[in-house]
Short mmCIF file of C-alpha atoms in Angstrom, two decimals:
data_model
loop_
_atom_site.label_atom_id
_atom_site.label_comp_id
_atom_site.label_asym_id
_atom_site.label_seq_id
_atom_site.Cartn_x
_atom_site.Cartn_y
_atom_site.Cartn_z
CA MET A 1 -26.21 -54.67 -75.88
CA ASN A 2 -28.08 -57.68 -74.52
CA ARG A 3 -26.27 -60.82 -73.36
CA GLY A 4 -26.50 -62.54 -76.71
CA THR A 5 -24.99 -59.56 -78.53
CA LEU A 6 -22.25 -59.24 -75.86
CA LEU A 7 -21.40 -62.93 -76.34
CA LEU A 8 -21.19 -62.52 -80.13
CA PHE A 9 -18.97 -59.44 -79.65
CA ALA A 10 -16.68 -61.35 -77.24
CA VAL A 11 -16.35 -64.34 -79.62
CA ALA A 12 -15.59 -62.08 -82.57
CA VAL A 13 -12.89 -60.20 -80.58
CA LEU A 14 -11.45 -63.57 -79.39
CA ILE A 15 -11.11 -64.74 -83.00
CA GLY A 16 -9.30 -61.45 -83.80
CA LEU A 17 -7.02 -61.90 -80.77
CA PRO A 18 -3.91 -62.98 -82.71
CA LEU A 19 -4.19 -59.93 -84.93
CA ILE A 20 -4.70 -57.69 -81.90
CA VAL A 21 -1.62 -59.12 -80.19
CA VAL A 22 0.55 -58.57 -83.25
CA ALA A 23 -0.83 -55.05 -83.81
CA LEU A 24 -0.35 -54.07 -80.17
CA SER A 25 3.31 -55.03 -80.39
CA LEU A 26 3.73 -51.90 -82.51
CA LEU A 27 2.68 -49.82 -79.52
CA ASN A 28 5.39 -51.36 -77.42
CA PRO A 29 8.39 -51.66 -79.74
CA GLN A 30 11.54 -53.39 -78.46
CA TRP A 31 14.10 -50.90 -79.70
CA ASP A 32 17.09 -53.15 -79.15
CA THR A 33 15.51 -55.96 -81.03
CA LEU A 34 14.28 -53.69 -83.82
CA GLN A 35 17.71 -52.01 -84.13
CA HIS A 36 19.37 -55.43 -84.46
CA LEU A 37 16.86 -56.58 -87.03
CA TRP A 38 17.15 -53.35 -89.04
CA GLN A 39 20.98 -53.66 -89.09
CA THR A 40 20.92 -57.32 -90.14
CA VAL A 41 17.86 -58.75 -91.96
CA ILE A 42 14.98 -56.30 -92.38
CA PRO A 43 16.43 -54.39 -95.36
CA GLU A 44 16.88 -57.71 -97.18
CA TYR A 45 13.34 -58.83 -96.29
CA ILE A 46 11.93 -55.53 -97.51
CA GLY A 47 13.97 -55.55 -100.67
CA HIS A 48 13.00 -59.11 -101.64
CA SER A 49 9.39 -58.45 -100.67
CA VAL A 50 9.19 -55.30 -102.87
CA ILE A 51 10.80 -57.08 -105.80
CA LEU A 52 8.33 -60.03 -105.40
CA LEU A 53 5.31 -57.71 -105.15
CA PHE A 54 6.29 -55.75 -108.22
CA ALA A 55 7.31 -58.72 -110.38
CA VAL A 56 4.46 -61.00 -109.39
CA GLY A 57 1.96 -58.17 -109.71
CA THR A 58 3.19 -57.49 -113.23
CA GLY A 59 3.24 -61.15 -114.16
CA VAL A 60 -0.25 -62.03 -112.89
CA THR A 61 -1.63 -58.87 -114.50
CA LEU A 62 -0.24 -59.75 -117.90
CA LEU A 63 -1.32 -63.42 -117.70
CA GLY A 64 -4.70 -62.78 -116.08
CA VAL A 65 -5.81 -59.76 -118.13
CA SER A 66 -4.67 -61.19 -121.46
CA THR A 67 -6.37 -64.58 -120.97
CA ALA A 68 -9.49 -62.98 -119.58
CA TRP A 69 -9.80 -60.67 -122.61
CA CYS A 70 -9.27 -63.50 -125.09
CA ILE A 71 -11.80 -65.82 -123.41
CA SER A 72 -14.48 -63.12 -122.98
CA GLN A 73 -14.14 -61.43 -126.38
CA TYR A 74 -12.95 -63.92 -129.03
CA ASP A 75 -14.15 -67.18 -130.56
CA PHE A 76 -11.20 -69.44 -131.35
CA PRO A 77 -10.51 -73.21 -131.15
CA GLY A 78 -10.70 -74.46 -127.55
CA TRP A 79 -12.02 -71.31 -125.87
CA ARG A 80 -14.86 -73.16 -124.14
CA TRP A 81 -12.42 -75.61 -122.56
CA LEU A 82 -9.99 -72.90 -121.71
CA SER A 83 -12.63 -70.77 -120.00
CA TRP A 84 -12.62 -73.17 -117.04
CA ALA A 85 -9.22 -74.85 -117.53
CA LEU A 86 -7.48 -71.54 -116.78
CA LEU A 87 -8.67 -71.97 -113.18
CA LEU A 88 -6.91 -75.27 -112.62
CA PRO A 89 -3.67 -73.79 -111.18
CA LEU A 90 -5.76 -72.69 -108.18
CA ALA A 91 -5.72 -76.33 -107.02
CA MET A 92 -1.87 -76.40 -107.10
CA PRO A 93 -0.25 -74.89 -104.01
CA ALA A 94 2.75 -72.74 -104.85
CA TYR A 95 5.20 -74.80 -102.72
CA ILE A 96 4.13 -78.02 -104.49
CA THR A 97 4.62 -76.36 -107.90
CA ALA A 98 8.06 -75.25 -106.68
CA TYR A 99 9.03 -78.89 -105.89
CA THR A 100 7.99 -80.15 -109.29
CA TYR A 101 9.85 -77.50 -111.25
CA THR A 102 12.95 -77.97 -109.14
CA SER A 103 12.96 -81.67 -110.04
CA LEU A 104 12.53 -80.79 -113.70
CA LEU A 105 14.96 -77.89 -114.06
CA ASP A 106 17.69 -78.56 -111.48
CA TYR A 107 21.13 -79.74 -112.58
CA ALA A 108 20.19 -83.38 -111.92
CA GLY A 109 16.80 -82.95 -113.61
CA PRO A 110 15.71 -84.30 -117.00
CA VAL A 111 15.80 -80.95 -118.85
CA GLN A 112 19.45 -80.16 -118.16
CA GLY A 113 20.30 -83.83 -118.66
CA VAL A 114 18.93 -83.77 -122.16
CA ILE A 115 20.86 -80.49 -122.90
CA ARG A 116 24.12 -82.09 -121.75
CA ASP A 117 23.47 -85.24 -123.80
CA ILE A 118 22.57 -83.34 -126.98
CA PHE A 119 25.35 -80.79 -126.88
CA SER A 120 27.94 -83.00 -125.09
CA VAL A 121 28.64 -80.33 -122.43
CA ASN A 122 29.37 -80.63 -118.74
CA ILE A 123 28.51 -78.43 -115.77
CA GLY A 124 30.00 -74.99 -116.04
CA GLU A 125 30.18 -75.19 -119.84
CA TYR A 126 26.67 -73.90 -120.50
CA TRP A 127 24.25 -71.40 -118.91
CA PHE A 128 20.85 -72.41 -117.54
CA PRO A 129 18.54 -70.30 -115.35
CA GLU A 130 18.62 -71.27 -111.68
CA ILE A 131 15.17 -72.33 -110.55
CA ARG A 132 15.99 -71.95 -106.81
CA SER A 133 16.27 -68.24 -106.98
CA LEU A 134 14.21 -65.08 -106.70
CA ASN A 135 13.39 -65.30 -110.40
CA GLY A 136 12.32 -68.88 -109.94
CA ALA A 137 9.99 -67.95 -107.10
CA ILE A 138 8.49 -65.15 -109.26
CA PHE A 139 7.88 -67.65 -112.08
CA VAL A 140 6.17 -70.12 -109.77
CA LEU A 141 3.98 -67.57 -108.02
CA CYS A 142 2.91 -66.03 -111.37
CA ILE A 143 1.77 -69.30 -112.94
CA VAL A 144 -0.06 -70.34 -109.78
CA LEU A 145 -1.71 -67.02 -108.79
CA TYR A 146 -2.78 -65.55 -112.09
CA PRO A 147 -6.24 -67.19 -111.83
CA TYR A 148 -7.17 -64.62 -109.19
CA VAL A 149 -6.84 -61.86 -111.77
CA TYR A 150 -8.31 -63.99 -114.60
CA LEU A 151 -11.45 -64.90 -112.73
CA ILE A 152 -12.35 -61.43 -111.50
CA THR A 153 -11.26 -59.60 -114.64
CA ARG A 154 -13.07 -62.03 -116.94
CA SER A 155 -16.30 -61.34 -115.08
CA ALA A 156 -15.72 -57.60 -115.48
CA PHE A 157 -15.11 -57.96 -119.24
CA MET A 158 -18.28 -60.08 -119.62
CA GLN A 159 -20.34 -57.38 -117.98
CA GLN A 160 -19.11 -54.62 -120.30
CA SER A 161 -21.51 -53.51 -122.98
CA THR A 162 -20.62 -53.65 -126.72
CA THR A 163 -22.21 -50.19 -127.08
CA ALA A 164 -19.04 -48.46 -125.87
CA PHE A 165 -16.88 -50.49 -128.24
CA GLU A 166 -19.18 -49.80 -131.19
CA SER A 167 -18.99 -46.05 -130.36
CA ALA A 168 -15.19 -46.29 -130.32
CA LYS A 169 -15.19 -48.13 -133.61
CA THR A 170 -17.38 -45.49 -135.28
CA LEU A 171 -14.76 -42.91 -134.15
CA GLY A 172 -12.07 -44.85 -135.98
CA ALA A 173 -10.48 -46.71 -133.04
CA SER A 174 -8.89 -50.04 -133.75
CA SER A 175 -9.57 -53.15 -131.65
CA LEU A 176 -6.29 -52.66 -129.81
CA ARG A 177 -6.98 -48.98 -129.11
CA SER A 178 -10.48 -49.87 -127.94
CA PHE A 179 -9.03 -52.35 -125.43
CA TRP A 180 -6.57 -49.79 -124.07
CA LYS A 181 -8.93 -46.82 -124.05
CA VAL A 182 -12.30 -48.45 -123.19
CA ALA A 183 -12.13 -52.00 -121.80
CA LEU A 184 -9.05 -51.64 -119.64
CA PRO A 185 -10.18 -48.48 -117.77
CA LEU A 186 -13.64 -50.03 -117.17
CA ALA A 187 -12.07 -53.16 -115.75
CA ARG A 188 -9.43 -51.37 -113.65
CA PRO A 189 -11.15 -51.94 -110.23
CA ALA A 190 -11.57 -55.68 -110.97
CA ILE A 191 -7.97 -55.97 -112.06
CA ALA A 192 -6.75 -54.16 -108.92
CA THR A 193 -8.82 -56.51 -106.72
CA GLY A 194 -7.44 -59.63 -108.36
CA VAL A 195 -3.85 -58.42 -108.26
CA THR A 196 -4.20 -57.43 -104.59
CA LEU A 197 -5.42 -60.93 -103.71
CA ALA A 198 -2.48 -62.46 -105.59
CA LEU A 199 -0.04 -60.12 -103.80
CA MET A 200 -1.47 -61.01 -100.39
CA GLU A 201 -0.87 -64.70 -101.26
CA THR A 202 2.69 -63.73 -102.27
CA LEU A 203 3.38 -62.13 -98.88
CA ALA A 204 1.79 -65.11 -97.09
CA ASP A 205 3.85 -67.77 -98.93
CA TYR A 206 6.31 -69.68 -96.80
CA GLY A 207 6.89 -73.04 -98.44
CA THR A 208 8.20 -71.70 -101.79
CA MET A 209 10.44 -69.08 -100.19
CA GLU A 210 11.89 -71.52 -97.65
CA TYR A 211 12.54 -74.19 -100.21
CA PHE A 212 14.14 -71.77 -102.64
CA GLY A 213 16.18 -70.16 -99.80
CA ILE A 214 14.72 -66.69 -100.30
CA THR A 215 14.81 -64.41 -97.22
CA VAL A 216 11.45 -62.71 -96.82
CA PHE A 217 9.32 -61.88 -93.76
CA THR A 218 7.59 -65.30 -93.56
CA THR A 219 10.89 -67.22 -93.55
CA GLY A 220 12.46 -64.69 -91.24
CA ILE A 221 9.67 -64.96 -88.68
CA PHE A 222 9.95 -68.73 -88.64
CA ARG A 223 13.71 -68.71 -88.32
CA THR A 224 13.64 -66.00 -85.63
CA TRP A 225 11.16 -68.03 -83.57
CA TYR A 226 12.59 -71.48 -83.99
CA GLY A 227 16.17 -70.82 -85.02
CA ILE A 228 17.26 -68.40 -82.30
CA GLY A 229 14.27 -68.68 -79.97
CA ASP A 230 13.51 -64.92 -80.07
CA ALA A 231 9.75 -64.71 -79.60
CA GLN A 232 9.83 -60.89 -79.34
CA GLY A 233 11.79 -60.55 -82.55
CA ALA A 234 9.36 -62.85 -84.31
CA LEU A 235 6.47 -60.72 -83.05
CA GLN A 236 8.10 -57.50 -84.24
CA LEU A 237 8.70 -59.00 -87.71
CA SER A 238 5.10 -60.19 -87.76
CA ALA A 239 4.00 -56.65 -87.01
CA LEU A 240 6.00 -55.28 -89.92
CA LEU A 241 4.52 -57.89 -92.25
CA LEU A 242 1.07 -57.05 -90.98
CA VAL A 243 1.66 -53.42 -92.08
CA PHE A 244 2.35 -54.61 -95.64
CA VAL A 245 -0.83 -56.69 -95.64
CA ILE A 246 -3.03 -53.88 -94.24
CA ILE A 247 -1.78 -51.55 -97.02
CA LEU A 248 -2.80 -54.14 -99.60
CA ILE A 249 -6.21 -54.58 -97.94
CA MET A 250 -6.79 -50.85 -98.03
CA VAL A 251 -5.82 -50.74 -101.75
CA GLU A 252 -8.27 -53.60 -102.47
CA ARG A 253 -11.19 -52.02 -100.55
CA TYR A 254 -10.51 -48.62 -102.13
CA SER A 255 -10.61 -50.15 -105.66
CA ARG A 256 -13.78 -52.08 -104.82
CA ARG A 257 -15.40 -48.87 -103.42
CA ARG A 258 -14.80 -47.09 -106.77
CA ALA A 259 -16.12 -49.97 -108.83
CA ARG A 260 -19.58 -48.48 -109.01
CA PHE A 261 -18.18 -45.55 -110.93
CA TYR A 262 -16.84 -47.79 -113.67
CA GLN A 263 -19.69 -50.12 -114.31
CA GLN A 264 -22.63 -48.19 -115.69
CA ARG A 265 -24.77 -50.71 -117.58
CA SER A 266 -28.09 -49.14 -118.37
CA ALA A 267 -29.51 -50.06 -121.78
CA THR A 268 -26.51 -52.18 -122.74
CA LYS A 269 -26.03 -54.98 -125.20
CA PRO A 270 -24.27 -58.23 -124.17
CA PRO A 271 -20.79 -58.77 -125.49
CA GLN A 272 -20.51 -60.50 -128.95
CA ARG A 273 -17.58 -62.77 -129.53
CA ARG A 274 -15.46 -61.95 -132.53
CA PRO A 275 -14.29 -64.98 -134.50
CA LEU A 276 -10.52 -65.44 -134.97
CA SER A 277 -8.85 -67.44 -137.69
CA GLY A 278 -5.41 -68.21 -139.03
CA TRP A 279 -2.39 -67.09 -137.08
CA ARG A 280 -4.56 -64.92 -134.75
CA ALA A 281 -6.59 -67.91 -133.60
CA ALA A 282 -3.42 -69.94 -133.12
CA LEU A 283 -1.76 -67.15 -131.14
CA ALA A 284 -4.83 -66.74 -128.88
CA SER A 285 -5.07 -70.47 -128.28
CA LEU A 286 -1.36 -70.79 -127.56
CA GLY A 287 -1.38 -67.79 -125.20
CA CYS A 288 -4.26 -69.28 -123.20
CA TRP A 289 -3.00 -72.84 -123.09
CA LEU A 290 0.50 -71.83 -121.99
CA PRO A 291 -0.36 -70.81 -118.40
CA VAL A 292 -2.61 -73.90 -118.06
CA VAL A 293 0.29 -76.18 -119.13
CA LEU A 294 2.85 -74.40 -116.99
CA GLY A 295 0.64 -73.91 -113.95
CA PHE A 296 -1.14 -77.23 -113.81
CA MET A 297 -0.40 -79.90 -116.42
CA ILE A 298 3.36 -80.06 -116.04
CA PRO A 299 3.32 -80.07 -112.18
CA ALA A 300 0.41 -82.54 -112.14
CA ALA A 301 2.27 -84.86 -114.56
CA GLN A 302 5.34 -84.72 -112.37
CA LEU A 303 3.33 -85.55 -109.22
CA LEU A 304 1.74 -88.48 -111.03
CA TRP A 305 5.16 -89.73 -112.13
CA TRP A 306 6.56 -89.49 -108.58
CA SER A 307 3.44 -91.28 -107.26
CA VAL A 308 4.02 -94.14 -109.74
CA GLN A 309 7.74 -94.31 -108.82
CA LYS A 310 6.87 -94.39 -105.14
CA SER A 311 3.79 -96.57 -105.42
CA GLU A 312 4.80 -98.42 -102.28
CA ILE A 313 4.02 -95.26 -100.24
CA TRP A 314 0.40 -95.63 -101.05
CA GLN A 315 0.40 -99.05 -99.35
CA GLN A 316 2.12 -97.77 -96.17
CA SER A 317 -0.09 -97.44 -93.13
CA GLU A 318 1.86 -94.24 -92.12
CA PHE A 319 0.71 -92.49 -95.33
CA TRP A 320 -2.98 -93.20 -94.64
CA VAL A 321 -2.49 -92.06 -91.00
CA LEU A 322 -1.25 -88.76 -92.39
CA THR A 323 -4.21 -88.65 -94.76
CA PHE A 324 -6.59 -89.41 -91.91
CA ASN A 325 -4.96 -86.74 -89.69
CA THR A 326 -5.26 -84.18 -92.51
CA LEU A 327 -8.89 -85.04 -93.29
CA TRP A 328 -10.24 -85.17 -89.81
CA LEU A 329 -8.37 -82.06 -88.79
CA GLY A 330 -9.62 -80.24 -91.86
CA LEU A 331 -13.18 -81.43 -91.43
CA LEU A 332 -13.27 -80.56 -87.78
CA ALA A 333 -11.80 -77.11 -88.48
CA ALA A 334 -14.28 -76.63 -91.32
CA LEU A 335 -17.24 -77.60 -89.07
CA ILE A 336 -16.09 -75.22 -86.34
CA THR A 337 -15.38 -72.37 -88.73
CA VAL A 338 -18.69 -72.69 -90.64
CA ALA A 339 -20.63 -72.90 -87.36
CA LEU A 340 -18.90 -69.74 -86.11
CA ALA A 341 -19.52 -68.00 -89.42
CA LEU A 342 -23.22 -68.92 -89.37
CA TRP A 343 -23.60 -67.73 -85.79
CA LEU A 344 -21.74 -64.44 -86.36
CA ALA A 345 -23.49 -63.74 -89.70
CA TYR A 346 -26.94 -64.41 -88.28
CA GLY A 347 -26.15 -62.43 -85.13
CA ARG A 348 -25.09 -59.43 -87.26
CA ARG A 349 -28.30 -59.86 -89.27
CA ARG A 350 -30.40 -59.70 -86.11
CA HIS A 351 -28.36 -57.05 -84.23
CA PRO A 352 -26.60 -54.85 -86.77
CA THR A 353 -24.96 -52.59 -84.14
CA ARG A 354 -21.79 -50.69 -85.09
CA PRO A 355 -19.56 -52.33 -82.43
CA LEU A 356 -20.69 -55.82 -83.43
CA ARG A 357 -20.12 -55.11 -87.15
CA ALA A 358 -16.65 -53.81 -86.33
CA ALA A 359 -15.72 -56.85 -84.25
CA ILE A 360 -17.01 -59.26 -86.94
CA SER A 361 -15.04 -57.33 -89.56
CA LEU A 362 -11.93 -57.74 -87.44
CA ALA A 363 -12.61 -61.49 -87.10
CA GLY A 364 -13.06 -61.73 -90.83
CA MET A 365 -9.62 -60.24 -91.62
CA GLY A 366 -7.73 -63.52 -90.98
CA TYR A 367 -7.75 -64.75 -94.54
CA ALA A 368 -5.75 -61.73 -95.66
CA ILE A 369 -3.15 -62.37 -92.89
CA PRO A 370 -0.30 -64.84 -93.41
CA GLY A 371 -0.59 -68.04 -91.43
CA ILE A 372 2.83 -67.52 -89.80
CA VAL A 373 1.64 -64.14 -88.41
CA ILE A 374 -1.50 -65.69 -86.95
CA ALA A 375 0.55 -68.46 -85.42
CA VAL A 376 2.96 -66.06 -83.76
CA GLY A 377 0.15 -63.84 -82.56
CA LEU A 378 -1.63 -66.88 -81.15
CA LEU A 379 1.31 -68.46 -79.31
CA SER A 380 1.90 -65.64 -76.91
CA PRO A 381 -1.62 -65.48 -75.35
CA LEU A 382 -1.92 -69.33 -75.34
CA ALA A 383 1.45 -69.69 -73.67
CA TRP A 384 0.42 -67.06 -71.06
CA LEU A 385 -2.80 -68.93 -70.44
CA ASP A 386 -1.02 -72.31 -70.08
CA ASN A 387 1.52 -70.91 -67.68
CA HIS A 388 -1.26 -69.48 -65.44
CA ILE A 389 -3.21 -72.72 -65.55
CA ILE A 390 -0.13 -74.68 -64.53
CA ALA A 391 0.65 -72.20 -61.74
CA ILE A 392 -2.89 -72.32 -60.35
CA SER A 393 -3.07 -76.13 -60.66
CA GLU A 394 0.25 -76.60 -58.83
CA TRP A 395 -0.78 -74.18 -56.13
CA MET A 396 -4.20 -75.66 -55.50
CA PHE A 397 -3.71 -79.40 -56.33
CA ASP A 398 0.10 -79.86 -56.52
CA PHE A 399 -0.41 -81.12 -60.06
CA ASN A 400 1.07 -80.00 -63.37
CA PRO A 401 -1.43 -80.57 -66.17
CA GLY A 402 1.07 -79.65 -68.86
CA LEU A 403 0.33 -77.58 -71.93
CA LEU A 404 -3.37 -77.67 -72.56
CA PHE A 405 -3.58 -75.11 -75.43
CA SER A 406 -0.26 -74.15 -76.97
CA GLY A 407 1.33 -76.99 -78.94
CA THR A 408 -1.97 -78.97 -79.11
CA VAL A 409 -4.69 -79.57 -81.68
CA ILE A 410 -6.69 -76.83 -79.93
CA ALA A 411 -4.14 -74.23 -80.96
CA LEU A 412 -4.26 -75.55 -84.59
CA LEU A 413 -8.02 -75.39 -84.72
CA PHE A 414 -7.96 -71.91 -83.27
CA ALA A 415 -5.51 -70.78 -85.88
CA TYR A 416 -7.50 -72.37 -88.72
CA SER A 417 -10.63 -70.64 -87.46
CA VAL A 418 -8.92 -67.30 -87.46
CA ARG A 419 -7.28 -67.87 -90.83
CA PHE A 420 -10.29 -69.13 -92.73
CA LEU A 421 -13.34 -67.64 -90.99
CA SER A 422 -13.50 -64.99 -93.72
CA VAL A 423 -14.08 -67.71 -96.39
CA SER A 424 -17.08 -69.10 -94.52
CA LEU A 425 -18.35 -65.70 -93.43
CA GLN A 426 -18.46 -64.31 -96.99
CA THR A 427 -20.21 -67.44 -98.29
CA VAL A 428 -22.79 -67.46 -95.48
CA ASN A 429 -23.34 -63.72 -95.82
CA SER A 430 -24.05 -64.03 -99.52
CA GLY A 431 -26.61 -66.75 -98.78
CA LEU A 432 -28.30 -64.69 -96.01
CA GLU A 433 -28.54 -61.65 -98.26
CA GLN A 434 -30.74 -63.66 -100.64
CA ILE A 435 -33.24 -64.37 -97.83
CA THR A 436 -35.63 -61.49 -97.55
CA PRO A 437 -36.02 -60.01 -94.02
CA GLN A 438 -39.79 -60.27 -94.49
CA MET A 439 -39.48 -63.97 -93.89
CA ASP A 440 -37.94 -63.24 -90.45
CA ASP A 441 -40.64 -60.73 -89.68
CA THR A 442 -43.39 -63.23 -90.66
CA ALA A 443 -41.86 -65.92 -88.52
CA ARG A 444 -41.70 -63.58 -85.51
CA THR A 445 -45.33 -62.61 -85.85
CA LEU A 446 -46.15 -66.36 -85.59
CA GLY A 447 -44.22 -66.50 -82.33
CA ALA A 448 -40.97 -68.13 -83.51
CA SER A 449 -37.83 -67.31 -81.56
CA GLY A 450 -34.53 -66.32 -83.15
CA LYS A 451 -33.09 -69.85 -82.76
CA ARG A 452 -36.27 -71.40 -84.25
CA ILE A 453 -36.11 -69.03 -87.21
CA LEU A 454 -32.47 -69.94 -87.82
CA TRP A 455 -33.29 -73.70 -87.58
CA ARG A 456 -36.53 -73.83 -89.49
CA VAL A 457 -36.19 -70.96 -91.99
CA HIS A 458 -32.58 -70.06 -92.72
CA LEU A 459 -30.76 -73.42 -92.44
CA PRO A 460 -32.86 -75.16 -95.12
CA LEU A 461 -32.18 -72.23 -97.50
CA LEU A 462 -28.50 -72.08 -96.66
CA ARG A 463 -27.64 -75.72 -97.39
CA SER A 464 -25.74 -74.97 -100.60
CA PRO A 465 -23.72 -71.99 -99.23
CA LEU A 466 -22.90 -73.94 -96.04
CA LEU A 467 -21.78 -76.98 -98.04
CA ALA A 468 -19.62 -74.75 -100.30
CA ALA A 469 -18.06 -73.04 -97.28
CA LEU A 470 -17.35 -76.39 -95.68
CA ILE A 471 -15.53 -77.67 -98.78
CA LEU A 472 -13.58 -74.44 -99.29
CA VAL A 473 -12.32 -74.40 -95.62
CA LEU A 474 -11.48 -78.15 -95.73
CA VAL A 475 -9.30 -77.61 -98.82
CA ASP A 476 -7.70 -74.47 -97.44
CA VAL A 477 -6.77 -76.28 -94.18
CA MET A 478 -5.23 -79.18 -96.14
CA LYS A 479 -2.96 -76.78 -98.02
CA GLU A 480 -2.05 -74.57 -95.04
CA LEU A 481 1.63 -75.01 -94.20
CA PRO A 482 3.23 -72.30 -91.99
CA ALA A 483 0.53 -72.27 -89.23
CA THR A 484 0.60 -76.06 -89.14
CA LEU A 485 4.41 -76.18 -88.92
CA VAL A 486 4.44 -73.77 -85.99
CA LEU A 487 1.40 -74.97 -84.00
CA ARG A 488 1.22 -78.70 -84.60
CA PRO A 489 1.56 -81.00 -81.63
CA PHE A 490 4.74 -83.00 -81.13
CA ASP A 491 4.99 -85.97 -83.53
CA PHE A 492 1.85 -84.93 -85.37
CA ASN A 493 2.06 -84.53 -89.16
CA THR A 494 -0.26 -83.74 -91.99
CA LEU A 495 0.12 -84.24 -95.72
CA ALA A 496 1.35 -80.64 -96.22
CA VAL A 497 3.96 -81.02 -93.48
CA ARG A 498 5.09 -84.36 -94.88
CA ALA A 499 5.46 -83.04 -98.40
CA PHE A 500 7.47 -80.09 -97.09
CA GLU A 501 9.72 -82.33 -94.92
CA MET A 502 10.41 -84.70 -97.83
CA ALA A 503 11.21 -81.81 -100.20
CA SER A 504 13.48 -80.16 -97.56
CA ASP A 505 15.42 -83.36 -97.33
CA GLU A 506 15.71 -83.43 -101.15
CA ARG A 507 13.50 -86.51 -101.30
CA LEU A 508 11.27 -84.96 -103.94
CA ALA A 509 9.81 -88.28 -105.23
CA ASP A 510 8.72 -89.14 -101.69
CA ALA A 511 6.89 -85.82 -101.52
CA GLY A 512 4.82 -86.85 -104.60
CA PRO A 513 2.06 -88.97 -103.07
CA PRO A 514 1.15 -86.52 -100.22
CA ALA A 515 1.35 -83.56 -102.60
CA LEU A 516 -0.80 -85.37 -105.18
CA MET A 517 -3.41 -86.09 -102.50
CA ILE A 518 -3.50 -82.38 -101.53
CA VAL A 519 -3.94 -81.36 -105.18
CA ALA A 520 -6.62 -84.01 -105.78
CA VAL A 521 -8.72 -82.65 -102.91
CA GLY A 522 -7.99 -79.08 -104.00
CA LEU A 523 -9.58 -79.81 -107.36
CA ILE A 524 -12.99 -80.14 -105.73
CA PRO A 525 -13.81 -76.43 -105.34
CA VAL A 526 -12.05 -75.66 -108.62
CA ILE A 527 -14.31 -78.08 -110.44
CA MET A 528 -17.38 -76.60 -108.74
CA LEU A 529 -16.34 -73.12 -109.77
CA SER A 530 -15.41 -74.25 -113.22
CA ARG A 531 -18.84 -75.89 -113.85
CA ALA A 532 -20.58 -72.68 -112.78
CA LEU A 533 -18.37 -70.64 -115.07
CA ARG A 534 -18.75 -73.10 -117.94
CA SER A 535 -22.54 -72.82 -117.87
CA LYS A 536 -22.32 -69.02 -118.00
CA THR A 537 -19.69 -69.15 -120.80
CA LEU A 538 -21.80 -71.51 -122.87
CA LYS A 539 -24.77 -69.23 -122.52
CA ALA A 540 -22.72 -66.23 -123.52
CA GLY A 541 -21.32 -68.03 -126.56
CA GLU A 542 -24.71 -69.04 -127.92
#
């Protein structure tokens, strides 16, 4: 390796440092700590996690596959609008949706209030499902995360040829049997990928679980670290959660590896939409509108109502300080992350050595890892570095510089870079793959250096992917809660933290304006994706 490649390798390994720290803790288990955790909390964490994975996996599969099939195969009233509206819940973080439904469905909420007024009953005289429960968390996660399955599965259904369905029809198969025997097996890798992404988000969720009082690994790590000050215990729990995530990553990559066996599209005909009428059209329209209403419209309406009730918050300087903190922190993190992604992707393009590819792959795993795990894995090395800097400074200059890394904005930016580098890296890689290597070769024959080729050739062609990556990371940083809670500097808040604090204090209406601001910004990438899908859908429907 030359010096440039070594530097790239070192930076990629540095980005993967939190994951390395957590993984290495498995090689040095603290048996006393593990025994205590196994006897007290770990069985409950595993039990709740398994139930969540199974139930949410089933829910997002049913919602995502059914809506994807209806939109890609049938012509019914509103399908064009629904083709992109079904993505809107992606803009609604799960913990914000949890706040809105708690306000609506709790004992003091309007739904139970209307029931008591209509039937003249009091508390204890009627049954109503408890929203702050494991079932409530499953409901919230399903209506927020199903778009992962819908988006990928819909694309798979749209790519399937009608030739296979016509062949099944000539053999006497009904539409339902053709779906089960032909369409579903062909789309199985896409479905598995979407479900895996939704399950990784389920394992990473902290805000919903904490607010609903559900004990899972993310809440346990936070309480172990801050509640009892057991850093080693938090590290061991993070390692166990990392094992769950790695298993899901392996499942996703295995399903993607097998995708080429399922999509054989030589000499195919594009899918033809079958018109629906009567009760079938009504049922398809109702089934597709229901997740949009539950996952976006109702929570958005509640946030708007809170924001109107608390209109004075929009006039407070503190609120705009929080907004400014969130935006500049997100923008700075996005710029750093996109710059790192461009550098790493271009370096891998120029020097595709196996060690460098492995290091960059490690650096790109952060998006699949819960923010709380990254925060815990980052605090240990940063605290070690701060302690040594303080010791050296006191020995040489008799001066204590304080904490320079842990508990500062630097730690937050580091964590965001680790967490969201994969988003930028995939976007930049997709842009670079569309630039033929012959352009690089031609530029080199004209005497251009690698830096000049990047600046004069690649950057102009990568403007759209870089802008998309910048927006995606900005939105993800604004929504990130657990890493921000753990690593933020003292007396430094963001919109996500403020919404979480207000909801934790049962001041749900006060959480409305910051939550609405997060959702409004989160709509930007959803609208971009929806416009792209809408153009493709309109072409397919012509």
